PDB file of C-alpha atoms in Angstrom:
ATOM      1  CA  MET A   5      51.635 -45.769  18.862  1.00  0.00           C
ATOM      2  CA  ALA A   6      53.471 -46.246  22.135  1.00  0.00           C
ATOM      3  CA  GLU A   7      53.438 -49.624  23.832  1.00  0.00           C
ATOM      4  CA  LEU A   8      51.716 -49.564  27.185  1.00  0.00           C
ATOM      5  CA  ASP A   9      52.727 -51.641  30.134  1.00  0.00           C
ATOM      6  CA  ALA A  10      50.244 -52.720  32.807  1.00  0.00           C
ATOM      7  CA  THR A  11      50.943 -49.605  34.904  1.00  0.00           C
ATOM      8  CA  ASP A  12      50.334 -47.286  31.940  1.00  0.00           C
ATOM      9  CA  GLU A  13      47.078 -49.086  31.197  1.00  0.00           C
ATOM     10  CA  ARG A  14      45.974 -48.721  34.809  1.00  0.00           C
ATOM     11  CA  ILE A  15      46.860 -44.999  34.796  1.00  0.00           C
ATOM     12  CA  VAL A  16      44.839 -44.474  31.600  1.00  0.00           C
ATOM     13  CA  THR A  17      41.895 -46.362  33.104  1.00  0.00           C
ATOM     14  CA  LEU A  18      42.022 -44.253  36.273  1.00  0.00           C
ATOM     15  CA  LEU A  19      42.170 -41.023  34.252  1.00  0.00           C
ATOM     16  CA  MET A  20      39.243 -42.148  32.103  1.00  0.00           C
ATOM     17  CA  ARG A  21      37.274 -42.708  35.280  1.00  0.00           C
ATOM     18  CA  ASN A  22      38.341 -39.395  36.867  1.00  0.00           C
ATOM     19  CA  ALA A  23      40.464 -36.968  34.834  1.00  0.00           C
ATOM     20  CA  ARG A  24      40.707 -34.686  37.882  1.00  0.00           C
ATOM     21  CA  ALA A  25      42.493 -37.284  40.014  1.00  0.00           C
ATOM     22  CA  THR A  26      45.789 -35.974  41.318  1.00  0.00           C
ATOM     23  CA  PHE A  27      49.077 -37.628  40.445  1.00  0.00           C
ATOM     24  CA  ALA A  28      49.369 -38.554  44.144  1.00  0.00           C
ATOM     25  CA  GLU A  29      45.939 -40.245  44.114  1.00  0.00           C
ATOM     26  CA  ILE A  30      46.808 -42.172  40.981  1.00  0.00           C
ATOM     27  CA  GLY A  31      50.205 -43.043  42.453  1.00  0.00           C
ATOM     28  CA  GLU A  32      48.523 -44.626  45.475  1.00  0.00           C
ATOM     29  CA  GLU A  33      46.502 -46.854  43.141  1.00  0.00           C
ATOM     30  CA  VAL A  34      49.458 -47.932  40.985  1.00  0.00           C
ATOM     31  CA  ASN A  35      52.215 -47.919  43.651  1.00  0.00           C
ATOM     32  CA  LEU A  36      54.216 -45.039  42.169  1.00  0.00           C
ATOM     33  CA  SER A  37      55.227 -41.615  43.463  1.00  0.00           C
ATOM     34  CA  ALA A  38      53.353 -38.560  42.192  1.00  0.00           C
ATOM     35  CA  PRO A  39      56.402 -37.404  40.137  1.00  0.00           C
ATOM     36  CA  ALA A  40      56.671 -40.871  38.532  1.00  0.00           C
ATOM     37  CA  VAL A  41      52.972 -40.768  37.602  1.00  0.00           C
ATOM     38  CA  LYS A  42      53.406 -37.264  36.164  1.00  0.00           C
ATOM     39  CA  ARG A  43      56.310 -38.446  33.988  1.00  0.00           C
ATOM     40  CA  ARG A  44      54.205 -41.348  32.690  1.00  0.00           C
ATOM     41  CA  VAL A  45      51.180 -39.126  32.011  1.00  0.00           C
ATOM     42  CA  ASP A  46      53.401 -36.575  30.227  1.00  0.00           C
ATOM     43  CA  ARG A  47      54.804 -39.409  28.062  1.00  0.00           C
ATOM     44  CA  LEU A  48      51.297 -40.740  27.355  1.00  0.00           C
ATOM     45  CA  VAL A  49      50.255 -37.240  26.240  1.00  0.00           C
ATOM     46  CA  SER A  50      53.373 -36.638  24.126  1.00  0.00           C
ATOM     47  CA  THR A  51      53.026 -39.998  22.350  1.00  0.00           C
ATOM     48  CA  GLY A  52      49.354 -39.397  21.602  1.00  0.00           C
ATOM     49  CA  VAL A  53      47.923 -42.143  23.808  1.00  0.00           C
ATOM     50  CA  ILE A  54      46.131 -39.432  25.802  1.00  0.00           C
ATOM     51  CA  LYS A  55      44.677 -36.929  23.350  1.00  0.00           C
ATOM     52  CA  GLY A  56      43.445 -34.447  25.938  1.00  0.00           C
ATOM     53  CA  PHE A  57      41.315 -33.900  28.982  1.00  0.00           C
ATOM     54  CA  THR A  58      37.703 -32.801  28.929  1.00  0.00           C
ATOM     55  CA  THR A  59      34.748 -31.894  31.063  1.00  0.00           C
ATOM     56  CA  VAL A  60      31.489 -33.803  30.724  1.00  0.00           C
ATOM     57  CA  VAL A  61      28.580 -31.469  31.352  1.00  0.00           C
ATOM     58  CA  ASP A  62      25.055 -32.577  32.148  1.00  0.00           C
ATOM     59  CA  ARG A  63      23.286 -31.032  29.174  1.00  0.00           C
ATOM     60  CA  ALA A  64      19.988 -30.868  31.070  1.00  0.00           C
ATOM     61  CA  ALA A  65      21.669 -28.848  33.826  1.00  0.00           C
ATOM     62  CA  VAL A  66      22.648 -26.160  31.306  1.00  0.00           C
ATOM     63  CA  GLY A  67      19.356 -26.391  29.435  1.00  0.00           C
ATOM     64  CA  TRP A  68      20.622 -27.953  26.183  1.00  0.00           C
ATOM     65  CA  ASN A  69      17.788 -30.455  25.807  1.00  0.00           C
ATOM     66  CA  THR A  70      17.301 -30.406  22.034  1.00  0.00           C
ATOM     67  CA  GLU A  71      19.366 -33.001  20.203  1.00  0.00           C
ATOM     68  CA  ALA A  72      19.689 -33.660  16.493  1.00  0.00           C
ATOM     69  CA  TYR A  73      21.708 -35.782  14.115  1.00  0.00           C
ATOM     70  CA  VAL A  74      22.669 -33.819  11.034  1.00  0.00           C
ATOM     71  CA  GLN A  75      23.662 -35.472   7.774  1.00  0.00           C
ATOM     72  CA  ILE A  76      26.074 -33.323   5.767  1.00  0.00           C
ATOM     73  CA  TYR A  77      26.243 -33.377   1.971  1.00  0.00           C
ATOM     74  CA  CYS A  78      29.318 -31.527   0.691  1.00  0.00           C
ATOM     75  CA  GLN A  79      29.934 -29.754  -2.599  1.00  0.00           C
ATOM     76  CA  GLY A  80      32.685 -31.627  -4.409  1.00  0.00           C
ATOM     77  CA  THR A  81      35.529 -33.143  -2.437  1.00  0.00           C
ATOM     78  CA  ILE A  82      36.539 -31.920   1.006  1.00  0.00           C
ATOM     79  CA  THR A  83      39.005 -33.580   3.352  1.00  0.00           C
ATOM     80  CA  PRO A  84      38.015 -34.902   6.759  1.00  0.00           C
ATOM     81  CA  GLU A  85      40.575 -32.514   8.314  1.00  0.00           C
ATOM     82  CA  ALA A  86      38.941 -29.522   6.617  1.00  0.00           C
ATOM     83  CA  LEU A  87      35.575 -30.623   7.990  1.00  0.00           C
ATOM     84  CA  ARG A  88      37.050 -31.095  11.474  1.00  0.00           C
ATOM     85  CA  ARG A  89      38.492 -27.556  11.358  1.00  0.00           C
ATOM     86  CA  ALA A  90      35.129 -26.202  10.184  1.00  0.00           C
ATOM     87  CA  TRP A  91      33.226 -27.660  13.131  1.00  0.00           C
ATOM     88  CA  ILE A  92      35.704 -27.871  16.022  1.00  0.00           C
ATOM     89  CA  ASP A  93      34.829 -24.371  17.285  1.00  0.00           C
ATOM     90  CA  ILE A  94      31.052 -24.763  17.045  1.00  0.00           C
ATOM     91  CA  PRO A  95      30.133 -25.745  20.630  1.00  0.00           C
ATOM     92  CA  GLU A  96      26.771 -27.216  19.665  1.00  0.00           C
ATOM     93  CA  VAL A  97      28.576 -29.884  17.585  1.00  0.00           C
ATOM     94  CA  VAL A  98      29.321 -32.540  20.209  1.00  0.00           C
ATOM     95  CA  SER A  99      30.576 -35.139  17.718  1.00  0.00           C
ATOM     96  CA  ALA A 100      31.311 -35.337  14.017  1.00  0.00           C
ATOM     97  CA  ALA A 101      32.265 -38.245  11.787  1.00  0.00           C
ATOM     98  CA  THR A 102      32.727 -38.992   8.126  1.00  0.00           C
ATOM     99  CA  VAL A 103      30.396 -41.789   7.066  1.00  0.00           C
ATOM    100  CA  THR A 104      29.624 -44.192   4.256  1.00  0.00           C
ATOM    101  CA  GLY A 105      26.449 -43.876   2.236  1.00  0.00           C
ATOM    102  CA  THR A 106      25.060 -40.887   0.413  1.00  0.00           C
ATOM    103  CA  SER A 107      25.990 -38.251   3.000  1.00  0.00           C
ATOM    104  CA  ASP A 108      29.593 -37.194   3.603  1.00  0.00           C
ATOM    105  CA  ALA A 109      29.452 -36.666   7.355  1.00  0.00           C
ATOM    106  CA  MET A 110      27.180 -36.988  10.375  1.00  0.00           C
ATOM    107  CA  LEU A 111      27.048 -34.529  13.266  1.00  0.00           C
ATOM    108  CA  ARG A 112      25.483 -34.860  16.694  1.00  0.00           C
ATOM    109  CA  VAL A 113      24.259 -31.415  17.712  1.00  0.00           C
ATOM    110  CA  LEU A 114      22.894 -30.196  21.061  1.00  0.00           C
ATOM    111  CA  ALA A 115      20.969 -26.959  21.600  1.00  0.00           C
ATOM    112  CA  ARG A 116      18.658 -25.272  24.093  1.00  0.00           C
ATOM    113  CA  ASP A 117      15.633 -25.325  21.790  1.00  0.00           C
ATOM    114  CA  ILE A 118      14.637 -25.453  18.125  1.00  0.00           C
ATOM    115  CA  GLN A 119      15.528 -21.787  17.563  1.00  0.00           C
ATOM    116  CA  HIS A 120      19.024 -22.371  19.001  1.00  0.00           C
ATOM    117  CA  LEU A 121      19.342 -25.503  16.849  1.00  0.00           C
ATOM    118  CA  GLU A 122      18.364 -23.493  13.766  1.00  0.00           C
ATOM    119  CA  ARG A 123      21.051 -20.875  14.471  1.00  0.00           C
ATOM    120  CA  ALA A 124      23.633 -23.644  15.006  1.00  0.00           C
ATOM    121  CA  LEU A 125      22.621 -25.263  11.705  1.00  0.00           C
ATOM    122  CA  GLU A 126      23.098 -21.940   9.933  1.00  0.00           C
ATOM    123  CA  ARG A 127      26.654 -21.701  11.318  1.00  0.00           C
ATOM    124  CA  ILE A 128      27.329 -25.332  10.361  1.00  0.00           C
ATOM    125  CA  ARG A 129      26.115 -24.748   6.778  1.00  0.00           C
ATOM    126  CA  ALA A 130      28.278 -21.616   6.459  1.00  0.00           C
ATOM    127  CA  SER A 131      31.386 -23.314   7.868  1.00  0.00           C
ATOM    128  CA  ALA A 132      32.373 -25.423   4.844  1.00  0.00           C
ATOM    129  CA  ASP A 133      31.452 -26.161   1.217  1.00  0.00           C
ATOM    130  CA  ILE A 134      28.147 -27.771   2.128  1.00  0.00           C
ATOM    131  CA  ASP A 135      25.520 -28.417  -0.511  1.00  0.00           C
ATOM    132  CA  ARG A 136      22.759 -29.376   1.909  1.00  0.00           C
ATOM    133  CA  THR A 137      21.975 -30.890   5.290  1.00  0.00           C
ATOM    134  CA  GLU A 138      19.296 -33.215   6.625  1.00  0.00           C
ATOM    135  CA  SER A 139      18.447 -32.967  10.312  1.00  0.00           C
ATOM    136  CA  ILE A 140      16.864 -35.646  12.447  1.00  0.00           C
ATOM    137  CA  VAL A 141      15.637 -34.389  15.825  1.00  0.00           C
ATOM    138  CA  VAL A 142      15.854 -36.872  18.700  1.00  0.00           C
ATOM    139  CA  LEU A 143      12.637 -37.544  20.607  1.00  0.00           C
ATOM    140  CA  SER A 144      13.965 -39.942  23.280  1.00  0.00           C
ATOM    141  CA  ASN A 145      17.410 -41.329  24.087  1.00  0.00           C
ATOM    142  CA  LEU A 146      16.945 -45.014  24.776  1.00  0.00           C
ATOM    143  CA  VAL A 147      20.551 -46.153  25.247  1.00  0.00           C
ATOM    144  CA  ASP A 148      23.486 -43.776  25.802  1.00  0.00           C
ATOM    145  CA  ARG A 149      26.674 -45.565  26.829  1.00  0.00           C
ATOM    146  CA  ALA A 150      28.790 -42.466  26.180  1.00  0.00           C
ATOM    147  CA  GLN A 151      27.716 -40.986  29.507  1.00  0.00           C
ATOM    148  CA  VAL A 152      30.298 -41.228  32.286  1.00  0.00           C
ATOM    149  CA  GLN A 153      29.413 -43.883  34.819  1.00  0.00           C
ATOM    150  CA  GLY A 154      30.050 -43.036  38.470  1.00  0.00           C
TER     151      GLY A 154
END
């Protein structure tokens, strides 16, 4: 992994706070020109420090209010990369991780309603060598630090 100096760390922090900030805006904060910031951001992307840019959508605003955690039990052995490829294009899967314990992986899934969740689960089950799943539907979110703070 690339070593970051204080300016790189500040640039990363600013982008985490607002990925739409312009290079000029970031440059004002870190005392660099916009082209110098662009070169640093390009280097941070090419070295893997910055993995990508994303949009955080208010799920309630788009009507995806049903949330579930899905435990995945695979048939035989399957690599984490194969599982990632199986689920990366399923938009309802908002996070996926391999886990310890009896299940092989855990997914966080968002959907409009139970019927939408059921259709998403069918696609998830068909996406890899899955023996079975166990779904846990969320009733209330009590703490969610993953949300972007303004």
